[in-house]
mmCIF file of C-alpha atoms in Angstrom:
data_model
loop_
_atom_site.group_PDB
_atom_site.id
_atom_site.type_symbol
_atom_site.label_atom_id
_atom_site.label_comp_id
_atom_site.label_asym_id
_atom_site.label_seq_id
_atom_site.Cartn_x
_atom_site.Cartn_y
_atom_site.Cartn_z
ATOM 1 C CA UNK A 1 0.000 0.000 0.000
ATOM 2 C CA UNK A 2 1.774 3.327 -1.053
ATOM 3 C CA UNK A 3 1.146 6.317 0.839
ATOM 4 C CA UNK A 4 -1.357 8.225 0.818
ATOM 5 C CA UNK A 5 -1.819 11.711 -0.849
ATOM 6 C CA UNK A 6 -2.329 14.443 1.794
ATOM 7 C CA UNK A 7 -3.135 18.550 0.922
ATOM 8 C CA UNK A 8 -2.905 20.728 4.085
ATOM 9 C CA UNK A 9 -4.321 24.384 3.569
ATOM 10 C CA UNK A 10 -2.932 27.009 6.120
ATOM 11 C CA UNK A 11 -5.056 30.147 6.269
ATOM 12 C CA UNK A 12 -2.521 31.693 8.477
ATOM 13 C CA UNK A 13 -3.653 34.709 9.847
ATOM 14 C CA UNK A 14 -6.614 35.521 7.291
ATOM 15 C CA UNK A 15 -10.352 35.935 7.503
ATOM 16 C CA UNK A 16 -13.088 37.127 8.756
ATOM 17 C CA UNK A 17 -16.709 34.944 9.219
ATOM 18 C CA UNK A 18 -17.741 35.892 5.930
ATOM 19 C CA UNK A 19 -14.620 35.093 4.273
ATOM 20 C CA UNK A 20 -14.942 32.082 5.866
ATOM 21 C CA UNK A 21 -18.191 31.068 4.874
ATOM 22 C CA UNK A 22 -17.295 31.303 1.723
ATOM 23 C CA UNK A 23 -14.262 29.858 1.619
ATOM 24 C CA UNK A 24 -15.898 26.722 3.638
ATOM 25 C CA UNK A 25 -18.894 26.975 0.840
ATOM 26 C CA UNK A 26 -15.968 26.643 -2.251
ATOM 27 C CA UNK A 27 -14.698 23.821 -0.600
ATOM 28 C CA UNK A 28 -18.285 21.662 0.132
ATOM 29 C CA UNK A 29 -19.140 22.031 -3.667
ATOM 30 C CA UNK A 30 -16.165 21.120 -5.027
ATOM 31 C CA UNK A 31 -15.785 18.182 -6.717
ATOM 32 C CA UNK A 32 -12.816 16.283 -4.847
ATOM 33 C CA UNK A 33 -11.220 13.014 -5.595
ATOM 34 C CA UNK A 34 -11.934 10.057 -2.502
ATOM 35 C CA UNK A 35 -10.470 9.912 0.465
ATOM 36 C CA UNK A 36 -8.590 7.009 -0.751
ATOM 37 C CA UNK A 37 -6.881 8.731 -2.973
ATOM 38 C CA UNK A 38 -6.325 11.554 -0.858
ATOM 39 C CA UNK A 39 -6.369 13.197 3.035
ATOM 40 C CA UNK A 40 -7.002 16.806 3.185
ATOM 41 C CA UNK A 41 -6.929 18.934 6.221
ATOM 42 C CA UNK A 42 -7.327 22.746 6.360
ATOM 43 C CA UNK A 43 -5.845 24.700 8.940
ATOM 44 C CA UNK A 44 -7.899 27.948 10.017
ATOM 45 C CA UNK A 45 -7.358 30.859 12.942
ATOM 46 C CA UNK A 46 -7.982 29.221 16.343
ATOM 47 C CA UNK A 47 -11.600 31.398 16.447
ATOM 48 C CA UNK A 48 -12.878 30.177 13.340
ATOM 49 C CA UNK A 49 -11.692 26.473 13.841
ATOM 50 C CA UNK A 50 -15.126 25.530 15.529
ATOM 51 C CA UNK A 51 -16.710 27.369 13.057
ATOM 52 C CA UNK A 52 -15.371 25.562 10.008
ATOM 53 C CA UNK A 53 -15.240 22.060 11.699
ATOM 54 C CA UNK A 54 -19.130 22.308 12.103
ATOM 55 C CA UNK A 55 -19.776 23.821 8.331
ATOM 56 C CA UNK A 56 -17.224 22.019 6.223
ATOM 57 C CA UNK A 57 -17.608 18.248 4.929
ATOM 58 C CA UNK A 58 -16.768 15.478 7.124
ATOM 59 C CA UNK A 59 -14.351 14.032 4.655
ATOM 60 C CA UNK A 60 -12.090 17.615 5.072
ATOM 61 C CA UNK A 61 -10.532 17.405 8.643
ATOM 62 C CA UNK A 62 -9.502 20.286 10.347
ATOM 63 C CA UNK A 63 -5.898 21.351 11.801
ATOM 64 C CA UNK A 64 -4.900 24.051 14.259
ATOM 65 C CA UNK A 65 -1.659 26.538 13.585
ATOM 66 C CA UNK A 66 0.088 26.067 16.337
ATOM 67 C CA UNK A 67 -0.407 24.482 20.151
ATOM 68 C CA UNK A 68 1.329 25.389 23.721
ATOM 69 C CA UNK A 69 4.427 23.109 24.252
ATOM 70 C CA UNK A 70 2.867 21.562 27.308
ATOM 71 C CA UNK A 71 -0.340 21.244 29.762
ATOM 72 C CA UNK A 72 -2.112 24.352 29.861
ATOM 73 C CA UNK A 73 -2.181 26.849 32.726
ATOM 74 C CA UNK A 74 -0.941 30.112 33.420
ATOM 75 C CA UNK A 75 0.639 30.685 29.619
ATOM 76 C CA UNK A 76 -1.551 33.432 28.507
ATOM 77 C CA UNK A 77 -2.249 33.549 24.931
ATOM 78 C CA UNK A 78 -1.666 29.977 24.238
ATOM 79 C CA UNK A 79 -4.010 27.104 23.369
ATOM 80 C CA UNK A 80 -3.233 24.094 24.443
ATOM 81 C CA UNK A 81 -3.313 20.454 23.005
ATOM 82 C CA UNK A 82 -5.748 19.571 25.397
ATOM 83 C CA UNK A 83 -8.171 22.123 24.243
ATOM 84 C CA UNK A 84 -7.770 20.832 20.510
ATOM 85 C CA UNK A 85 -8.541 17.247 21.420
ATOM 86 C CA UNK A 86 -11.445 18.567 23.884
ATOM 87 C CA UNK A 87 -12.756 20.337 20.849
ATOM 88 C CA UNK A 88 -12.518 17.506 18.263
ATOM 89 C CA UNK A 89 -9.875 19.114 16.475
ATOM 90 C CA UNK A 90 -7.480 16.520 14.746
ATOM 91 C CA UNK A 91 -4.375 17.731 13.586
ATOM 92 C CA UNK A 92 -2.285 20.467 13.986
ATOM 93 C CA UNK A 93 0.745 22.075 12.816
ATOM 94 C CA UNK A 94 3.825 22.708 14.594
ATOM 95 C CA UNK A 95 7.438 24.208 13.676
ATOM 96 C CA UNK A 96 6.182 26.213 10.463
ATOM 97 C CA UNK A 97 8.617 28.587 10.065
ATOM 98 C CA UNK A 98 7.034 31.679 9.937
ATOM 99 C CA UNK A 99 6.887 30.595 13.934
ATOM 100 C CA UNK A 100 10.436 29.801 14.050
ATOM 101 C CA UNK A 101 11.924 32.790 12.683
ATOM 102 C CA UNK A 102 9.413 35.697 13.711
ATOM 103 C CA UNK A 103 8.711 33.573 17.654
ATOM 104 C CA UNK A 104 12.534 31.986 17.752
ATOM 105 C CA UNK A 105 11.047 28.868 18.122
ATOM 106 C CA UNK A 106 13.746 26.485 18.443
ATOM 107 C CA UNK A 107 14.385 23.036 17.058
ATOM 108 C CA UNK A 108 14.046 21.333 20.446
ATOM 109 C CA UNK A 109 11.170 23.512 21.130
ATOM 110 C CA UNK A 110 9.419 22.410 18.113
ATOM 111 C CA UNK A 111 10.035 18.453 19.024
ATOM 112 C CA UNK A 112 9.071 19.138 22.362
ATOM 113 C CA UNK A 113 5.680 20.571 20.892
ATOM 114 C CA UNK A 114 5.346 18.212 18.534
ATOM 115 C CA UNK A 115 5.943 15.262 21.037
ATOM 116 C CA UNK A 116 3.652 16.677 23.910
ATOM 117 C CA UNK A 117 0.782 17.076 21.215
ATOM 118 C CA UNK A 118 1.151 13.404 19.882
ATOM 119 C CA UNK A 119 0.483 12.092 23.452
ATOM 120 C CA UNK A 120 -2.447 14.481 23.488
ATOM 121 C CA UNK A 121 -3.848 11.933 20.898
ATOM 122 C CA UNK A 122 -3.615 15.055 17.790
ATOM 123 C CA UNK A 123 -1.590 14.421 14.826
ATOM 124 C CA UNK A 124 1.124 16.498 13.639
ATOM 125 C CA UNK A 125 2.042 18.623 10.656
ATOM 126 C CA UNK A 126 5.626 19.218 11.467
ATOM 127 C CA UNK A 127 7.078 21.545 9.063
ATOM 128 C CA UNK A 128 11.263 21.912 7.929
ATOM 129 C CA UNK A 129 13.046 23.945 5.582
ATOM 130 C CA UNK A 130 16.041 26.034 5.072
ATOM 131 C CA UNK A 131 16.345 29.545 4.281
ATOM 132 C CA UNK A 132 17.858 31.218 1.107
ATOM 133 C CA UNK A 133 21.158 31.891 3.028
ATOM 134 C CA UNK A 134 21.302 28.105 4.009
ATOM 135 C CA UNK A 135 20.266 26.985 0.117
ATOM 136 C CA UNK A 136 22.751 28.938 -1.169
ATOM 137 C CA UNK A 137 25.683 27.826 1.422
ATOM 138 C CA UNK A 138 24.874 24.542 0.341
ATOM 139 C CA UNK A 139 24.322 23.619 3.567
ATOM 140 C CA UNK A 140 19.848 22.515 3.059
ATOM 141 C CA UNK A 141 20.018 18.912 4.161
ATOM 142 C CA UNK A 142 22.714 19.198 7.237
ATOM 143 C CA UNK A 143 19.799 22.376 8.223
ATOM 144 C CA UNK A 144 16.348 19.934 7.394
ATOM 145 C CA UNK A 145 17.961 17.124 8.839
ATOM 146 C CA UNK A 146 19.000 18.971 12.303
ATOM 147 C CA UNK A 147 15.359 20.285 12.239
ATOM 148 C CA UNK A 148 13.838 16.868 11.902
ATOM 149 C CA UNK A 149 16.092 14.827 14.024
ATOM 150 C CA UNK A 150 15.147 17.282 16.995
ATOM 151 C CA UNK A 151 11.600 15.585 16.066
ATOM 152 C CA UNK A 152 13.032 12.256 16.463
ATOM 153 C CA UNK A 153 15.290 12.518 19.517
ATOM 154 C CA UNK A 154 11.565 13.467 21.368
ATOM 155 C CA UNK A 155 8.668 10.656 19.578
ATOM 156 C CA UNK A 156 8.920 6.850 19.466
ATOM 157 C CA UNK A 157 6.440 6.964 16.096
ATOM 158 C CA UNK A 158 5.735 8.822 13.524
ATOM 159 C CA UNK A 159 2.698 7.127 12.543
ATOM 160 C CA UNK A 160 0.516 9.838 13.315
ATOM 161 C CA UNK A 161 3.214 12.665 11.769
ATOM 162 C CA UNK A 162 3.075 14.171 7.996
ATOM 163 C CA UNK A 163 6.641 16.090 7.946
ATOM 164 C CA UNK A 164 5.983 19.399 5.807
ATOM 165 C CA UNK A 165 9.090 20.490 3.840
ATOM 166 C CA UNK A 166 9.135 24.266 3.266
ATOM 167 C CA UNK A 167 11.770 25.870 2.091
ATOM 168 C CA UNK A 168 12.063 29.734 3.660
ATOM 169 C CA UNK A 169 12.562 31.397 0.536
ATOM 170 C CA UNK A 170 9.460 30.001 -1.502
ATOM 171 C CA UNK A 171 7.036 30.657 0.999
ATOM 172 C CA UNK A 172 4.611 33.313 -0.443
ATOM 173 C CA UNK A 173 7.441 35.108 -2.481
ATOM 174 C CA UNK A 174 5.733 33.453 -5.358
ATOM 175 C CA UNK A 175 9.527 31.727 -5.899
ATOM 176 C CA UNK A 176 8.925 27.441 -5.986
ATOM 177 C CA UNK A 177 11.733 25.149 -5.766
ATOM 178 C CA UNK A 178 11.676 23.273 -9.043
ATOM 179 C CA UNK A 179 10.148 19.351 -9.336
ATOM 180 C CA UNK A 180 13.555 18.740 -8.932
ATOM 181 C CA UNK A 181 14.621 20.669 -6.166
ATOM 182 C CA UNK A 182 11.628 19.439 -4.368
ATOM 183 C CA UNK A 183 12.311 15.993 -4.779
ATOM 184 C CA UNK A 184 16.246 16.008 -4.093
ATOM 185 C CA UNK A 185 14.910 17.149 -0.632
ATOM 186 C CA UNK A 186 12.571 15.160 0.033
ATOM 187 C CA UNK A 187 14.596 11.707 -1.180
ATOM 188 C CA UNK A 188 17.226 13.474 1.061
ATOM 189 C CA UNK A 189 14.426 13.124 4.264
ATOM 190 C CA UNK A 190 13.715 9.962 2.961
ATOM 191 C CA UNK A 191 17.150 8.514 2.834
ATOM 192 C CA UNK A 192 17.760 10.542 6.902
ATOM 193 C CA UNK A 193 14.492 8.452 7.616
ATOM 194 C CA UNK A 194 16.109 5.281 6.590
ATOM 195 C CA UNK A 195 19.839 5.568 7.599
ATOM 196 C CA UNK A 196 18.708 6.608 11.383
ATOM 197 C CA UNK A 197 15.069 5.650 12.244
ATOM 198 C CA UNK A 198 13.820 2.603 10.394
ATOM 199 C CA UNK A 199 13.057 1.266 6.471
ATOM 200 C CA UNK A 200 9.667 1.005 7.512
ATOM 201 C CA UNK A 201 9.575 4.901 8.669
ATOM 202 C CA UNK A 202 11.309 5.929 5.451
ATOM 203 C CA UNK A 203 8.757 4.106 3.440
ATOM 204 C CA UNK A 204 5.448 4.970 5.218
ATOM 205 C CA UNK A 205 6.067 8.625 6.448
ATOM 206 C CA UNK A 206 4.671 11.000 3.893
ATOM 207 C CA UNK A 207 7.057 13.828 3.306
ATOM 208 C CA UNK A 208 4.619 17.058 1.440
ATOM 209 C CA UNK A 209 6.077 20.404 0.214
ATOM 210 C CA UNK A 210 5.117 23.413 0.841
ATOM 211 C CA UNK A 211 6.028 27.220 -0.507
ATOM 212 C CA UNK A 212 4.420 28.862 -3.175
ATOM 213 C CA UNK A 213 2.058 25.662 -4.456
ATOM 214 C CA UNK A 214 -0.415 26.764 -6.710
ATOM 215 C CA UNK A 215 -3.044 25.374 -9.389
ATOM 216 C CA UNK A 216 -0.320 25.862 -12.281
ATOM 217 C CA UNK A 217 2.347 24.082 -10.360
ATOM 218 C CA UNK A 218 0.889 21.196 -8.261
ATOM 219 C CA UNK A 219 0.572 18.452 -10.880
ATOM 220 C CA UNK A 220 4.071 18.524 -11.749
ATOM 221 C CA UNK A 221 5.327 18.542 -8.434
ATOM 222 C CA UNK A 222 3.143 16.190 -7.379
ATOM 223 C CA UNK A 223 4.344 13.472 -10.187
ATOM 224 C CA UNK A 224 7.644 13.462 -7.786
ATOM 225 C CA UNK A 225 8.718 9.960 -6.828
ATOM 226 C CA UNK A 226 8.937 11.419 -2.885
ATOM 227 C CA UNK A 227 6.374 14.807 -2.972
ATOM 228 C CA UNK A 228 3.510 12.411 -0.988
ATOM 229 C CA UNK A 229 1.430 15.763 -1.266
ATOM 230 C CA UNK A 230 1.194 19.621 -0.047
ATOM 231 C CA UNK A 231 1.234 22.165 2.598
ATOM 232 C CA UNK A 232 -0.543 25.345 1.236
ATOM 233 C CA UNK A 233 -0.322 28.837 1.663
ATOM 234 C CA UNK A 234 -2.444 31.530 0.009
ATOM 235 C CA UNK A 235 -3.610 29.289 -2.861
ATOM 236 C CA UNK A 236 -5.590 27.614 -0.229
ATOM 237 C CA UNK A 237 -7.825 30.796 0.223
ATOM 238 C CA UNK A 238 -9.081 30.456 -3.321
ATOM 239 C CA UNK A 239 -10.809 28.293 -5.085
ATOM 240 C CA UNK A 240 -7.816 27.124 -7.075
ATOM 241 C CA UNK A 241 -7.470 24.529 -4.025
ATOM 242 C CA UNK A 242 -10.036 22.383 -5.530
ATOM 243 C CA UNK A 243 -7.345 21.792 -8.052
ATOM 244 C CA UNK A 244 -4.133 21.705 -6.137
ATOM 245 C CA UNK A 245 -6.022 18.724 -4.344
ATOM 246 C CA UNK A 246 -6.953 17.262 -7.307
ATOM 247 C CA UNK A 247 -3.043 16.851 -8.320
ATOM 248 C CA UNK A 248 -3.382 13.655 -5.925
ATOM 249 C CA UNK A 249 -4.997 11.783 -9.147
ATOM 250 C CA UNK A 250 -1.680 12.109 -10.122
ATOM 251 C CA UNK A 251 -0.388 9.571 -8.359
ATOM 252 C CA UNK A 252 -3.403 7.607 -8.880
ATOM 253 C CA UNK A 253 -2.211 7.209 -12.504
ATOM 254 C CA UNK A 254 1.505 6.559 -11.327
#
């Protein structure tokens, strides 16, 4: 059984309840391919997350952007992982790095996160990438490798973890790393996955790219061997989304 095709949509920090509505109405009328061929999950501000969960299809699962790195308490501001499960929501995404640059999120932080949420019972988005400084040292697999072993040093599976690669410097500047840049990484995960966790990790884990994905670009970077699928920005807001998750058939036809 190969693995399955999975399109994340992060809204970041956009919306109101009418752009939500109709964002949430796009998506129920689209025509999408079956959730065997594909998982989507869209990822929404914390106050319209109960919102959309209640309005949207049951076959489109909701995420959160971001949980507290342990129990709750006196953190003001935060949301815990508690409160997600409590609430129903599924999934949520941790280490994007919007978070680690602009909140100096760390890489231990983020696999401390990421393993206090998994034994919350949520599943994880965990999202790596380099920055255009780090591309162009040559140094993007010593930096995505660092990032995701600081996942590993904290979990004992990643069953219930999609890792998101993003590079920095394609995230909404409308720049995308090429089919083939894309995949070099994400055989390069692949091949970290098998050298120093398991075969079986390496072959199940599904390993999605993210930064600048749109409806002109998804089927071809979706044909990559290793690209199991998508982590979306802005396109995401629109109803070019309908397409980018339609790219799974793709891999259908593989």
């Amino acid at each position: 059984m190969g693995r399955k095709f999975f399109v994340g949509g992060n809204w970041k920090c956009n919306g109101t309840t009418e752009d939500v509505k109709k964002i949430v109405s796009t998506l129920n009328a689209g025509e999408l391919p079956s959730t065997d061929i594909v998982e989507v999950v869209v990822s929404p501000p914390f106050v319209f997350l109960s919102q959309v969960k209640s309005e949207l299809r049951p076959e489109i699962q909701v995420a959160a952007q971001n949980c507290w790195v342990k129990k709750g308490g006196a953190f003001t501001g935060e949301v815990s992982a508690e409160m997600l499960a409590n609430l129903g929501v599924p999934w949520v995404i941790l280490g994007h790095s919007e978070r680690r640059a602009l909140l100096n999120e760390t890489n231990e932080f983020v696999g401390d996160k990421v393993a206090y949420a998994l034994s919350q019972g949520l599943k994880v988005i965990a999202c790596v990438g380099e920055t255009l400084e780090q591309r162009e040292a040559g140094t993007t697999m010593e930096v995505v490798a660092a990032q995701t072993k600081a996942i590993a040093d904290k979990i004992s599976s990643w069953d219930n973890v999609v890792l998101a690669y993003e590079p920095v410097w394609a995230i909404g500047t409308g720049k995308v790393a090429s089919p083939a840049q894309a995949q070099e990484v994400h055989a390069g995960l692949r091949k970290w996955f098998e050298e120093k966790i398991s075969a079986e990790v390496a072959a199940k884990t599904r390993i999605i790219y993210g930064g600048s994905v749109s409806g002109s670009n998804c089927r071809e970077l979706a044909g990559q061997t290793d690209v199991d699928g998508f982590l979306v920005g802005g396109a995401s807001l629109k109803p070019e989304f309908i397409d980018i998750i339609k790219a799974a058939e793709v891999k259908k036809c593989a």
